[in-house]
Structure formats: structure tokens, C-alpha cells
Amino acid sequence: MGNLFKIALRNLRRYKRRTALTISLIAFGVIFVLVFVSITGSFKQLMITQITDSYLGDLQIHRRGYVASIENLPLNLNLTPAQVSVIEKGLDNIQEVEARSERIKFGALFSTFAETTNIRINGVYPEKEFATCPRMASRIIQGEKGIGALQKGKILVPELLARGFKTKIGDTVVVVATNKDGSVNGKTFVVSGILESATGPGGRDGYIHFEDAVEILRLQGKEVSEIAVRVKSLGRVGEVAQNIRARLDGEGQKQEQSGFEIHTWSQLSPFANIANMIDVMTFFIKLMLIAIVLISILNVMIMAVYERVREIGTIAAIGTSPRKILSLFLVEGFSLGVTGAVVGVLLALGIIAVLNLLKLSFTFGQSAGLILAPTIAPLDVLTASVMVIVVSLLASAQPAYKASRMEPIDALRHV
Amino acid sequence: MILVVAQSLSKTYATDSVEVKAVQGVSFEITAGSFLSFVGPSGSGKTTLLNLIGCLDKPTSGSLTVAGVDVARLDRAQAAAFRGENIGFVFQSFNLMPVLTAFENIEYPLVMVQNKLPGERRTRVLELLQAVGMSDQKNKFPDQLSGGQKQRIAIARALVTQPKLVLADEPTANLDHETAYTIIRLMKKMRNDLNTTFIFSTHDTRIIGEAEIICTLEDGKLVRCEEAHG
């Protein structure tokens, strides 16, 4: 085998320019794929964590049917205290759950005494909400940054509303809401902070303390609209959701409760569609890489066989078996692929490192100043490399087969 | 001991419109250790006959036995294996691998055909380099060698597998007279040293006399085989 590689490498060195060009093309393809995957991957990851850590949570648990009506924030589809108890017990026993936040969501009127508008309110326990959505604090662009901003009697007002109503920190405002029995109730709040808008549904909601929400809505017991959950590893959110679903379905039936529904962030946020589009684009970029490698290697190997017909005839005549001739050309294609992949991977890693040093920033939707930090997973590097090498072998197969099937007598006559 | 036996051997090439009878009903026997030359003008069938003996081609009719094997019955892989074990080739254009050194060119059949161990390969190659007078050129690539030197390397390559038979098709055609003569003498020396049968084709009248048996071909027919005098 060592001799096959020696001969193959020397043959590749014989046509220096062609070999260099082919390796460059393959390397270019690998660089393109890896840099693209790293940038889009980091963009995707950044956006997902922006969404999940800012307001959504990694997954949410609702009463069955709530999400279908989520635009109306239906109070009659809140989780009952009994259901909440079941869910909380269930979540307490799941190790992958890092934090959870019970929320009461409702539509209300927001009044500064001079002007009134609609607002969507989240009633939350500040400690739990800040633990479930750790970027919450950084979204407070004015006012108290910590959990103090959501003490009872305080309200975090969304940026756009505050701007439109010229609301300032310390202003007193009134929130009026209709409870599920149809009666109306209101409560005054002191504006404790202005909340930066975030991309996606729920990104422009106001926040008050959970108990203030209970008071406004005159709820009996601990009813909640949703329980947002933060998991220890976002990559395993689907698996955790399955685990929770299995546990809660069992518990729910035992207690003769109506079912729960669990949705991961990707089922709740429209950004999942963009993430899917990125995955589709990545797939097509990989297809392009395959095409580049296939065409480059096929071209160079066809040329190699065509130019070395007499040589093939000679080695066949002196007794080299067709299988060894096949191997000789396969090893040449393989060597091209490996060299191209190694060069491409090294350069791509260099480019990714430079991009990280440059700290490129970008704006997406309502989020500005996002810093791009491209990273590439070892698995992606391995996948691209293996793909290149396998395609190199496939591309070499036809010319190699042709070489191995040449009749030595015809090949020796070739001019 | 008879090494090659041909009986009524014929080879016809058919193209779309023309049928060429390259070899017609040729019968002969070649004894092991012979130094034999097929002679004749261009198109007389010398190369075709060597190709048939070398299992590079199959006869249209007749039988051909080389080293006791009916070579017409061998398939591609069997023929390759048979050539690798029993036959060495010397080509008119030397046909050395340009990417390998002189040493590596001679070593090639031991690596790729006979799978010999490195120690044995080295010993055999160095012996042959010595025998063909090319020891000091062993690390040179073919494009750094003269025509005569290339052919010496080609002869060493043909002999390195210790074949029963070496076939040389016009081995001196690309060489000047003096070098051609040296090469033929070298082939004869190697036959004497190793008792390997050498069969070569030529139409070069200057070196025909070096053969011990001269078989004359005309229009694909074997006209005569005679022992050379002197």
C-alpha cells in the first residue's frame, strides 16, 4: 500500500499545475462550506439563544388548546392550580430542567392617565423569570436592571410603547384588564424599567409581578397561562420535551386532568423557519462542494488515464493485475481528495479564527449590535472531510476502472 | 527443454472493411535458453507473434503453449499473473515509469506483481544494476538517462522477476548502432549468466547476426528458422 501511495503521489507531482489547481478547487469548496456552516451556525445559535434567553424559554408547557388560541391570550385556557401542581412536581424530577417560570399572560389596557392603548402583559415571579430567561436583565435599557424591577407594584414597559407615550422611569401608569368572568379590574404601577424589543412574538410584552397579575385578574389559586422551561442543554431540548411529555401525560391521566401541550422554542418562534432555511441552504452548499470535488477529480483523473495509456499498457504487460491498476488510480484520486480536504480545513479554521478576532457585528430584526462569533463543530469538519474523500474516490472510480480494463496490447500501441 | 510450442498459429485482425492476416499458420518450437530473433520487414508479423507469445494477445486459431501452459485459454487476470511470473518485456521505447528512479523502475515488478519483501527486492535490484552496469545511475529518473542507459534499466526490469522468457520487440530501434550492439551483447550476456530465454524482433540487419537462431517472417508466414553462423 505504501508503494501505491508513493507512485500515486509522484504521479500527482508530475503534473504540478494541474494537481495544484485541483487541490485549490477542492480546498476552496471545503473552505466555503466550513466558513458558511460556521457563520450561519453561529448566527442561528445566536438568534436562537437571543429568543429563548430573552423571553421565550427553551420550551413551554400549556393547557391543551392554548397555543392554538395564543393570539387571544385566553384566560379560560389557563392551567388550573391542580395542573400546575402536577407539572411542577414532574419538572422537579427531571434533571435536564435548569429553571422554570410560571407566567400569567393577558391582554390589558395601558393608561398614562393622558393616553390609553392595548398591551400584552406577563405576570411573572422575577427570580424564576430571570433564571429561565437570563438575557431579560440585559433587555432593560433604562431603569433597574435586576429582579428589583419586577417587585410588586412595578412594571417593565416595552420600548415602543414607552417611546410612543413618552413614559419615563418612575411614572405612574394604570393597567386595566377583564378577567375571565367578564368583570374589569385595574391597578396602578410605577414604571421601573423600559424593556428593549426582541424579535418574535412576545418580544414587545410588558412585565409585572405574578401576584399583581393574580390581583388584577382576580384569579382563584395559582392559575398560570404557561410554564416556560430552561433546559441545561439547548441541543437536547427535543429529548427533554419528550421526557416531560411522557411524565406529564401519565400524571395528567392519573389525576383526570385534561392534557397538557409542550412546545419547544422551534414550534413557537417563526425564527425556526429561518433556521430551517439556513439548514436547507447549508445542504445545497454541501451539494455544491460535492459537485466541485466530483468534477475536479473526475476531470483530472480522466486526463491522467488518457495521458498515461502507454504507461498503463506497460505496467499491465509486465503483469500488474487489473485490481492493482484500479487501486493505483483510486489512490491518486484519494490523495487529491485528502490533500484538498486537509488544506481546506486548515485554511477554513484560520479564516474562522480571523473572523472571531474581527468581532463582526450585525443587526437582525429588533436586535442590534449582535457580535458574530463563528465556530465550527469537529463533527462538521469531519463530515466535510469525509464527504470530500468519499466523493474523490467515487469520482476516481470510473477513470480507474477504465484504466484497469485496458487491453495492454491496445494501450501499448497508443500514440 | 522446449519452452514455447506454436502449432498452426494464426492471428487475424478484422476491421470494418478489411481483414488483416498478421500471422498465418505458423508452427515452431523454442528451446529454453535460446537467443532467438524474429526478423523480417515491417508488417511481416514479428510484433504480433511476440504479442501472442507474451500473452498480450490471443490467437485466432492454432495452439500456443508457453512454459507448458496453453496461454490462449487464460483470462485477463490469469494472463497478467502468468506474465508477471514467467515473462519479461523489453520495449522499443523503453517504457520506463517516468516518476520512478532507475532503482524503483527495476523494483516495480517485484512490488506490484510479485509482492516480494523489501530485503529480497533490494538484493535482486542491486545485483541486476551491477549486471547491466548501471549501479552508479540507480537514483536517476528516466529523463536523466540516455537511450542506451534506459534500455539497460528496461532489461534489468525484465529480468528482475527471474522470468523463463524475455521478449524484446525491436529493442534497438531507438538506439544508435554502437549502443544497439552493446544492448544486444548485454542481452546475450544476461542469457548466458541467467540461462533466460531471449526472443527479440528486429529488422536491423546490423544486429541480426548477434542472434543464435534467426526466424524469418514474411507476410505473416514463417519462412525459415536457422541457426546463425559465427
XYZ file of C-alpha atoms in Angstrom:
645
model
C 0.000 0.000 0.000
C 2.875 2.366 0.816
C 4.274 1.868 -2.652
C 0.893 2.591 -4.208
C 0.849 5.918 -2.360
C 4.443 6.658 -3.336
C 3.696 6.118 -7.017
C 0.369 7.977 -6.797
C 1.935 10.987 -5.093
C 4.768 11.111 -7.606
C 2.297 10.953 -10.450
C 0.399 13.843 -8.919
C 3.643 15.769 -8.534
C 4.424 15.106 -12.196
C 1.549 17.409 -13.222
C 2.214 20.121 -10.667
C -0.051 22.846 -12.014
C -2.997 20.567 -12.635
C -2.651 18.967 -9.231
C -2.306 22.355 -7.536
C -5.359 23.650 -9.356
C -7.444 20.627 -8.410
C -6.352 20.771 -4.783
C -7.106 24.507 -4.755
C -10.601 23.907 -6.103
C -11.322 21.238 -3.524
C -9.814 23.353 -0.754
C -11.892 26.333 -1.902
C -15.025 24.188 -1.729
C -14.147 22.941 1.752
C -13.353 26.471 2.945
C -16.619 27.765 1.526
C -18.648 25.043 3.214
C -16.925 25.246 6.586
C -16.936 29.037 6.776
C -20.561 29.125 5.637
C -21.548 26.466 8.162
C -19.662 28.244 10.938
C -21.143 31.674 10.185
C -24.696 30.508 9.630
C -24.402 28.119 12.548
C -23.238 30.856 14.900
C -25.894 33.233 13.528
C -28.521 30.583 14.103
C -27.274 29.770 17.577
C -27.017 33.439 18.476
C -30.539 34.170 17.298
C -31.982 31.120 18.978
C -30.392 31.983 22.310
C -31.466 35.615 21.836
C -35.039 34.415 21.511
C -35.017 31.670 24.113
C -32.979 33.577 26.679
C -34.756 36.892 26.186
C -38.395 35.949 26.605
C -39.418 32.584 25.189
C -37.625 29.978 27.254
C -36.372 26.753 25.684
C -39.770 25.125 25.840
C -43.219 25.971 27.154
C -45.993 23.952 28.733
C -49.617 24.997 28.225
C -53.018 23.568 28.726
C -54.095 21.689 25.613
C -55.579 24.098 23.071
C -53.922 27.222 24.483
C -51.309 27.649 21.755
C -53.943 27.456 19.018
C -55.610 30.495 20.621
C -52.453 32.163 21.866
C -53.108 35.389 19.962
C -56.172 35.966 22.168
C -54.359 35.072 25.413
C -57.447 33.136 26.594
C -57.761 33.164 30.363
C -60.228 30.269 30.271
C -57.453 28.039 28.916
C -55.086 28.725 31.759
C -53.556 25.781 33.563
C -55.523 25.087 36.727
C -53.790 25.045 40.109
C -54.053 21.242 40.139
C -52.436 21.015 36.737
C -49.728 23.441 37.750
C -49.002 21.320 40.774
C -48.683 18.201 38.602
C -46.371 19.976 36.187
C -44.185 21.419 38.913
C -43.771 18.023 40.548
C -42.966 16.487 37.194
C -40.384 19.142 36.333
C -38.759 18.865 39.742
C -37.920 15.244 38.916
C -36.331 15.932 35.557
C -32.617 16.531 35.854
C -32.231 18.237 32.477
C -34.504 21.089 33.601
C -32.433 24.034 34.777
C -35.179 26.554 35.616
C -38.855 27.232 35.083
C -41.070 30.285 35.165
C -44.828 30.325 35.610
C -46.475 33.122 33.662
C -49.917 34.647 33.537
C -50.398 36.272 30.164
C -53.250 38.602 29.438
C -54.296 41.484 27.259
C -54.949 44.771 29.038
C -55.343 48.500 28.623
C -52.304 50.591 29.477
C -53.020 54.145 30.556
C -50.783 57.056 31.466
C -53.938 58.974 32.537
C -53.464 61.099 29.425
C -53.412 58.315 26.824
C -54.519 54.684 26.689
C -53.522 51.760 24.480
C -53.508 47.978 24.394
C -50.741 45.996 25.960
C -49.856 42.342 26.435
C -48.778 41.666 29.992
C -46.787 38.824 31.516
C -47.217 38.274 35.214
C -44.087 36.510 36.425
C -42.069 35.658 39.511
C -38.978 37.788 38.836
C -36.423 35.330 40.264
C -37.844 32.480 38.211
C -38.243 34.575 35.054
C -34.698 35.912 35.222
C -33.379 32.370 35.779
C -35.386 30.980 32.852
C -34.607 33.884 30.514
C -31.153 35.097 31.602
C -30.995 37.862 28.969
C -34.040 39.525 30.486
C -31.864 41.845 32.581
C -29.855 42.983 29.563
C -33.099 43.885 27.759
C -33.858 46.541 30.394
C -32.406 49.562 28.657
C -33.460 52.068 31.298
C -34.225 51.665 34.965
C -33.481 48.915 37.399
C -31.568 46.065 35.784
C -32.158 43.276 38.278
C -35.099 41.444 39.724
C -35.947 44.582 41.727
C -37.512 45.934 38.538
C -40.314 43.409 38.916
C -41.225 43.785 42.555
C -44.919 44.095 43.338
C -46.396 47.334 42.107
C -43.734 47.832 39.415
C -43.996 47.395 35.682
C -41.480 46.924 32.877
C -42.847 48.808 29.872
C -41.940 47.776 26.307
C -39.660 50.233 24.493
C -42.029 51.114 21.633
C -44.919 51.837 23.949
C -42.733 53.899 26.280
C -41.416 55.896 23.353
C -44.885 56.485 21.919
C -46.355 57.549 25.261
C -43.167 59.328 26.380
C -43.255 57.189 29.511
C -40.330 57.633 31.882
C -38.928 55.706 34.794
C -40.918 56.478 37.937
C -44.116 57.424 36.087
C -47.360 56.011 37.413
C -49.483 54.110 34.965
C -52.691 52.086 35.169
C -53.250 48.576 33.820
C -56.880 47.589 33.331
C -57.906 44.068 32.381
C -61.007 41.971 32.010
C -60.964 38.753 33.976
C -62.428 35.531 32.730
C -65.785 36.201 34.379
C -66.116 39.393 32.372
C -65.549 41.876 35.165
C -62.986 44.638 34.809
C -60.278 45.490 37.280
C -57.354 47.891 37.304
C -54.191 48.572 39.241
C -51.659 51.358 39.265
C -47.983 50.606 38.715
C -44.758 52.540 38.869
C -42.649 52.222 35.726
C -39.435 50.569 36.897
C -37.789 49.976 33.552
C -38.015 50.227 29.797
C -37.715 46.899 28.052
C -35.897 46.593 24.723
C -37.955 44.951 21.989
C -36.972 41.478 20.922
C -37.589 39.706 17.623
C -40.640 37.476 17.567
C -43.996 37.113 19.324
C -43.792 38.106 22.972
C -40.867 40.368 22.260
C -42.930 43.503 22.916
C -44.782 42.472 26.060
C -44.812 44.305 29.369
C -43.961 42.559 32.640
C -45.411 42.776 36.140
C -45.144 40.643 39.263
C -47.148 37.375 39.225
C -49.150 38.336 42.294
C -50.118 41.676 40.734
C -51.484 39.739 37.763
C -53.435 37.462 40.098
C -54.865 40.539 41.784
C -55.877 42.289 38.559
C -57.469 39.175 37.114
C -58.983 38.150 40.448
C -57.717 34.623 39.946
C -58.559 31.918 42.456
C -55.444 29.927 43.312
C -52.363 29.551 41.213
C -53.651 29.608 37.652
C -50.998 30.137 35.005
C -51.086 30.616 31.251
C -47.805 28.915 30.570
C -44.751 27.500 32.216
C -41.548 28.418 30.434
C -38.715 25.964 30.958
C -34.962 26.387 30.556
C -33.054 23.172 29.907
C -29.413 22.513 30.665
C -28.551 21.794 27.029
C -30.496 23.535 24.276
C -29.309 20.922 21.803
C -31.264 18.311 23.741
C -34.450 20.347 24.083
C -36.458 17.937 21.900
C -35.391 14.984 24.000
C -36.237 16.824 27.231
C -39.639 17.799 25.815
C -40.330 14.137 25.075
C -39.273 13.221 28.575
C -41.533 15.869 30.121
C -44.402 14.893 27.846
C -44.152 11.247 28.837
C -44.022 12.130 32.515
C -46.841 14.699 32.450
C -49.176 12.654 30.257
C -49.029 9.863 32.789
C -49.534 12.205 35.726
C -52.319 14.108 33.988
C -54.324 10.967 33.268
C -53.929 9.722 36.802
C -55.343 12.955 38.115
C -58.085 13.013 35.454
C -56.883 16.358 34.220
C -57.189 17.483 30.662
C -53.957 17.085 28.811
C -51.023 19.413 28.566
C -49.196 20.501 25.472
C -45.488 21.032 25.283
C -43.825 23.082 22.587
C -40.149 23.639 22.062
C -38.868 27.069 21.005
C -38.800 25.957 17.360
C -42.535 25.268 17.436
C -43.275 28.639 18.982
C -40.941 31.022 17.172
C -41.119 31.926 13.481
C -37.323 32.093 13.544
C -37.405 28.298 13.329
C -38.409 28.735 9.674
C -35.331 30.872 9.071
C -33.236 28.275 10.888
C -34.702 25.593 8.639
C -33.950 27.707 5.581
C -30.361 28.035 6.771
C -30.196 24.250 7.078
C -31.568 23.849 3.554
C -29.034 26.371 2.236
C -26.266 24.521 4.038
C -27.424 21.313 2.408
C -27.249 22.883 -1.039
C -23.845 24.403 -0.298
C -22.673 20.906 0.580
C -24.126 19.646 -2.696
C -22.076 22.322 -4.453
C -18.984 21.063 -2.680
C -19.751 17.552 -3.876
C -20.150 18.859 -7.431
C -16.860 20.778 -7.241
C -14.950 17.780 -5.960
C -16.651 15.390 -8.356
C -15.989 17.488 -11.438
C -12.431 18.444 -10.448
C -11.310 14.928 -9.639
C -13.188 13.323 -12.493
C -11.581 15.775 -14.900
C -8.073 15.324 -13.576
C -8.340 11.540 -13.394
C -9.774 11.225 -16.898
C -6.859 13.316 -18.119
C -4.413 11.214 -16.109
C -5.707 7.989 -17.642
C -5.788 9.455 -21.154
C -2.236 10.783 -20.917
C -0.803 7.626 -19.426
C -2.315 4.991 -21.680
C 1.103 3.649 -22.733
C 2.234 3.597 -19.145
C -0.870 1.634 -18.213
C -0.129 -0.719 -21.091
C 3.423 -1.202 -19.825
C 2.502 -1.980 -16.243
C -0.276 -4.274 -17.440
C 2.116 -6.028 -19.810
C 4.675 -6.728 -17.118
C 1.975 -8.412 -15.075
C 0.311 -5.796 -12.878
C -3.149 -7.113 -12.130
C -6.219 -5.098 -13.189
C -7.075 -4.733 -9.498
C -3.741 -3.097 -8.724
C -4.077 -0.743 -11.675
C -7.518 0.188 -10.374
C -6.041 0.780 -6.914
C -3.260 2.933 -8.324
C -5.685 5.413 -9.829
C -8.080 5.265 -6.875
C -5.187 6.130 -4.583
C -4.344 9.104 -6.795
C -7.913 10.410 -6.530
C -7.983 9.648 -2.824
C -4.704 11.532 -2.299
C -6.072 14.548 -4.168
C -9.197 14.492 -2.014
C -7.304 14.098 1.258
C -4.828 16.860 0.399
C -7.625 19.190 -0.724
C -9.619 18.441 2.412
C -6.650 18.973 4.749
C -5.631 22.240 3.061
C -9.264 23.393 3.009
C -9.867 22.542 6.661
C -6.685 24.285 7.819
C -7.440 27.426 5.824
C -11.083 27.415 6.913
C -10.078 27.156 10.564
C -7.704 30.068 10.001
C -10.435 32.166 8.395
C -12.855 31.335 11.221
C -10.218 32.373 13.769
C -9.701 35.680 11.922
C -13.464 36.299 11.810
C -13.584 35.795 15.549
C -10.767 38.287 16.040
C -12.577 40.830 13.855
C -15.713 40.589 16.051
C -18.116 41.429 13.244
C -21.415 42.872 14.433
C -24.792 42.801 12.724
C -28.416 43.727 13.230
C -31.272 41.270 12.962
C -34.840 42.443 13.351
C -35.094 44.402 16.583
C -31.720 43.149 17.789
C -28.766 45.409 17.013
C -25.054 45.065 17.719
C -25.061 41.295 17.697
C -21.487 40.009 17.555
C -20.836 37.195 15.144
C -18.709 34.510 16.764
C -18.375 31.749 14.178
C -17.426 28.337 15.496
C -17.256 25.016 13.778
C -18.038 21.706 15.422
C -15.492 18.883 14.980
C -18.344 16.817 13.542
C -18.899 19.384 10.766
C -15.186 19.321 9.925
C -15.227 15.538 9.916
C -18.395 15.411 7.788
C -16.998 17.796 5.170
C -13.667 15.938 5.061
C -15.238 12.509 4.797
C -17.627 13.794 2.142
C -14.722 15.139 0.061
C -12.727 11.935 0.400
C -15.670 9.670 -0.434
C -16.606 11.810 -3.448
C -12.953 11.799 -4.553
C -12.961 8.027 -4.525
C -16.273 7.911 -6.386
C -15.019 10.389 -8.988
C -11.843 8.358 -9.486
C -13.724 5.103 -9.795
C -14.744 5.424 -13.439
C -11.352 6.506 -14.820
C -9.623 3.932 -12.601
C -11.955 1.216 -13.836
C -11.296 2.276 -17.405
C -7.547 2.066 -16.811
C -7.846 -1.354 -15.234
C -9.898 -2.678 -18.166
C -7.460 -1.519 -20.848
C -6.061 -4.229 -23.046
C -2.285 -3.971 -22.680
C -1.761 -4.548 -26.377
C -4.050 -1.641 -27.317
C -2.571 0.579 -24.646
C 0.989 -0.136 -25.800
C 0.049 0.801 -29.357
C -1.415 4.114 -28.181
C 0.424 7.132 -29.530
C 13.598 -28.441 -22.773
C 11.027 -26.870 -25.081
C 9.720 -23.564 -23.705
C 7.436 -22.344 -26.493
C 5.407 -24.500 -28.847
C 3.273 -22.981 -31.608
C 1.154 -25.069 -33.912
C -0.659 -23.613 -36.917
C -0.811 -20.328 -35.101
C -2.806 -17.608 -36.827
C -3.903 -14.142 -35.913
C -6.307 -12.128 -37.993
C -7.333 -8.555 -37.271
C -10.703 -7.619 -38.660
C -11.700 -4.015 -39.147
C -14.990 -2.815 -40.656
C -13.961 -3.472 -44.217
C -10.567 -5.125 -44.132
C -9.276 -8.376 -42.710
C -5.556 -8.426 -41.968
C -3.889 -11.786 -41.568
C -0.994 -10.755 -39.347
C 0.203 -14.288 -38.622
C -0.757 -17.260 -40.785
C -0.395 -20.896 -39.758
C 2.923 -20.526 -38.009
C 4.437 -23.540 -36.236
C 7.699 -23.600 -34.301
C 9.343 -24.719 -31.112
C 11.736 -22.689 -28.988
C 14.108 -24.373 -26.599
C 14.729 -22.904 -23.160
C 17.857 -20.780 -23.056
C 17.637 -19.791 -26.713
C 18.733 -16.417 -28.000
C 16.342 -16.100 -30.912
C 15.406 -13.323 -33.238
C 12.334 -12.922 -35.416
C 13.352 -10.917 -38.417
C 11.517 -9.538 -41.363
C 10.332 -6.323 -42.895
C 7.732 -4.081 -41.294
C 4.299 -5.727 -41.332
C 5.710 -9.222 -41.536
C 4.088 -10.222 -38.232
C 7.054 -10.032 -35.817
C 5.336 -7.877 -33.216
C 2.085 -9.850 -33.466
C 3.956 -13.073 -32.872
C 5.763 -11.616 -29.848
C 2.441 -10.321 -28.502
C 0.934 -13.793 -28.830
C 3.881 -15.457 -27.086
C 3.757 -12.742 -24.413
C 0.037 -13.406 -23.698
C -0.777 -9.828 -24.652
C -2.976 -11.078 -27.468
C -4.870 -14.255 -28.281
C -4.519 -16.294 -31.450
C -7.417 -16.518 -33.873
C -6.624 -20.183 -34.411
C -3.960 -22.739 -33.669
C -2.381 -23.500 -30.340
C 0.350 -21.845 -28.348
C 1.982 -23.283 -25.267
C 4.410 -21.257 -23.185
C 6.205 -22.912 -20.265
C 3.738 -25.762 -20.516
C 0.647 -23.528 -20.306
C -1.904 -23.165 -23.093
C -1.854 -19.379 -22.983
C -4.830 -18.965 -25.340
C -7.104 -20.177 -22.562
C -6.013 -17.638 -19.955
C -8.402 -14.850 -18.999
C -7.197 -11.266 -18.361
C -6.242 -11.713 -14.737
C -4.677 -15.142 -15.320
C -2.716 -13.817 -18.274
C -1.452 -10.892 -16.166
C -0.381 -13.269 -13.412
C 1.284 -15.582 -15.936
C 3.205 -12.693 -17.488
C 4.257 -11.475 -14.078
C 5.735 -14.858 -13.172
C 7.112 -16.092 -16.487
C 7.724 -13.321 -18.974
C 9.804 -10.175 -19.022
C 9.325 -7.431 -21.602
C 11.753 -5.027 -23.205
C 10.111 -2.360 -25.332
C 11.368 -0.369 -28.264
C 10.643 2.917 -26.450
C 11.946 1.595 -23.106
C 8.603 2.358 -21.406
C 10.084 3.191 -18.026
C 7.869 4.834 -15.430
C 8.908 8.494 -15.540
C 8.068 9.101 -11.885
C 10.312 6.313 -10.620
C 14.097 6.224 -10.364
C 16.164 3.609 -12.182
C 16.240 1.532 -8.994
C 12.481 1.877 -8.464
C 11.720 1.037 -12.098
C 13.589 -2.238 -11.767
C 11.986 -2.870 -8.401
C 8.448 -2.136 -9.677
C 7.514 -5.689 -10.823
C 8.727 -7.124 -7.519
C 6.496 -4.694 -5.624
C 3.410 -4.576 -7.791
C 3.454 -8.010 -9.371
C 5.339 -10.465 -7.195
C 4.896 -8.810 -3.766
C 8.460 -9.594 -2.678
C 9.795 -8.440 0.668
C 11.950 -5.274 0.733
C 15.188 -7.098 1.563
C 14.884 -9.529 -1.315
C 13.842 -6.733 -3.640
C 16.879 -4.670 -2.789
C 19.274 -7.576 -3.250
C 17.863 -8.534 -6.611
C 17.722 -4.980 -7.923
C 21.279 -4.170 -6.850
C 22.548 -7.385 -8.475
C 20.880 -6.514 -11.740
C 22.020 -2.903 -11.624
C 25.542 -4.279 -11.271
C 24.975 -6.772 -14.078
C 23.747 -4.143 -16.550
C 26.437 -1.680 -15.445
C 24.069 0.916 -14.040
C 24.871 0.846 -10.326
C 26.036 4.434 -10.310
C 22.876 5.625 -12.054
C 20.370 3.939 -9.776
C 18.923 7.123 -8.306
C 18.401 8.881 -11.593
C 14.997 9.326 -13.176
C 14.468 8.145 -16.782
C 14.626 11.662 -18.177
C 18.153 11.931 -16.772
C 19.339 8.845 -18.646
C 20.453 8.274 -22.244
C 18.591 5.896 -24.557
C 21.123 3.124 -24.028
C 21.007 3.563 -20.271
C 17.202 3.457 -20.310
C 17.281 0.216 -22.259
C 19.745 -1.289 -19.775
C 17.325 -0.431 -16.994
C 14.480 -1.917 -19.047
C 16.459 -5.145 -19.464
C 17.121 -5.264 -15.738
C 13.410 -4.700 -15.073
C 12.541 -7.547 -17.460
C 14.913 -9.887 -15.654
C 14.225 -8.934 -12.054
C 11.284 -11.314 -11.699
C 13.519 -14.173 -12.848
C 11.286 -14.982 -15.811
C 11.657 -18.006 -18.033
C 11.406 -15.839 -21.089
C 12.234 -12.271 -22.076
C 10.520 -10.779 -25.105
C 12.050 -7.723 -26.718
C 10.237 -6.003 -29.549
C 12.703 -4.020 -31.624
C 14.830 -3.285 -28.549
C 17.444 -1.374 -30.520
C 15.252 0.574 -32.908
C 15.630 3.826 -30.978
C 19.373 3.469 -30.419
C 22.426 4.307 -32.458
C 24.373 1.403 -33.919
C 27.077 1.258 -31.285
C 24.572 1.375 -28.429
C 22.319 -1.123 -30.191
C 25.177 -3.528 -30.479
C 26.058 -3.049 -26.801
C 22.451 -3.706 -25.776
C 22.222 -6.912 -27.793
C 25.522 -8.068 -26.321
C 24.203 -7.259 -22.878
C 21.063 -9.310 -23.544
C 23.198 -12.198 -24.656
C 25.400 -11.874 -21.574
C 22.336 -11.952 -19.358
C 21.097 -15.051 -21.179
C 24.471 -16.665 -20.563
C 24.517 -15.652 -16.890
C 20.917 -16.455 -16.039
C 20.005 -19.008 -18.741
C 16.859 -16.988 -19.515
C 15.412 -17.429 -22.978
C 15.542 -14.228 -25.032
C 13.314 -13.715 -28.060
C 13.589 -10.412 -29.859
C 12.329 -8.955 -33.060
C 14.316 -6.723 -35.323
C 14.612 -5.586 -38.861
C 18.001 -4.031 -38.177
C 20.386 -6.058 -40.353
C 23.368 -4.805 -38.351
C 22.408 -6.716 -35.220
C 20.624 -9.734 -36.651
C 23.914 -11.567 -36.643
C 24.052 -11.440 -32.869
C 21.081 -13.844 -32.609
C 21.838 -17.549 -32.311
C 18.636 -18.583 -34.045
C 17.086 -16.412 -36.710
C 13.473 -16.982 -37.712
C 12.414 -15.095 -40.789
C 8.850 -13.926 -41.268
C 7.293 -12.668 -44.467
C 3.660 -11.614 -44.806
C 2.761 -13.324 -41.541
C 4.307 -16.639 -42.562
C 7.363 -18.216 -41.022
C 9.701 -18.715 -43.941
C 12.550 -20.379 -42.097
C 14.317 -20.753 -38.751
C 18.045 -21.285 -38.881
C 20.985 -21.208 -36.585
C 23.191 -18.231 -37.160
C 26.786 -18.784 -38.152
C 29.590 -17.080 -36.287
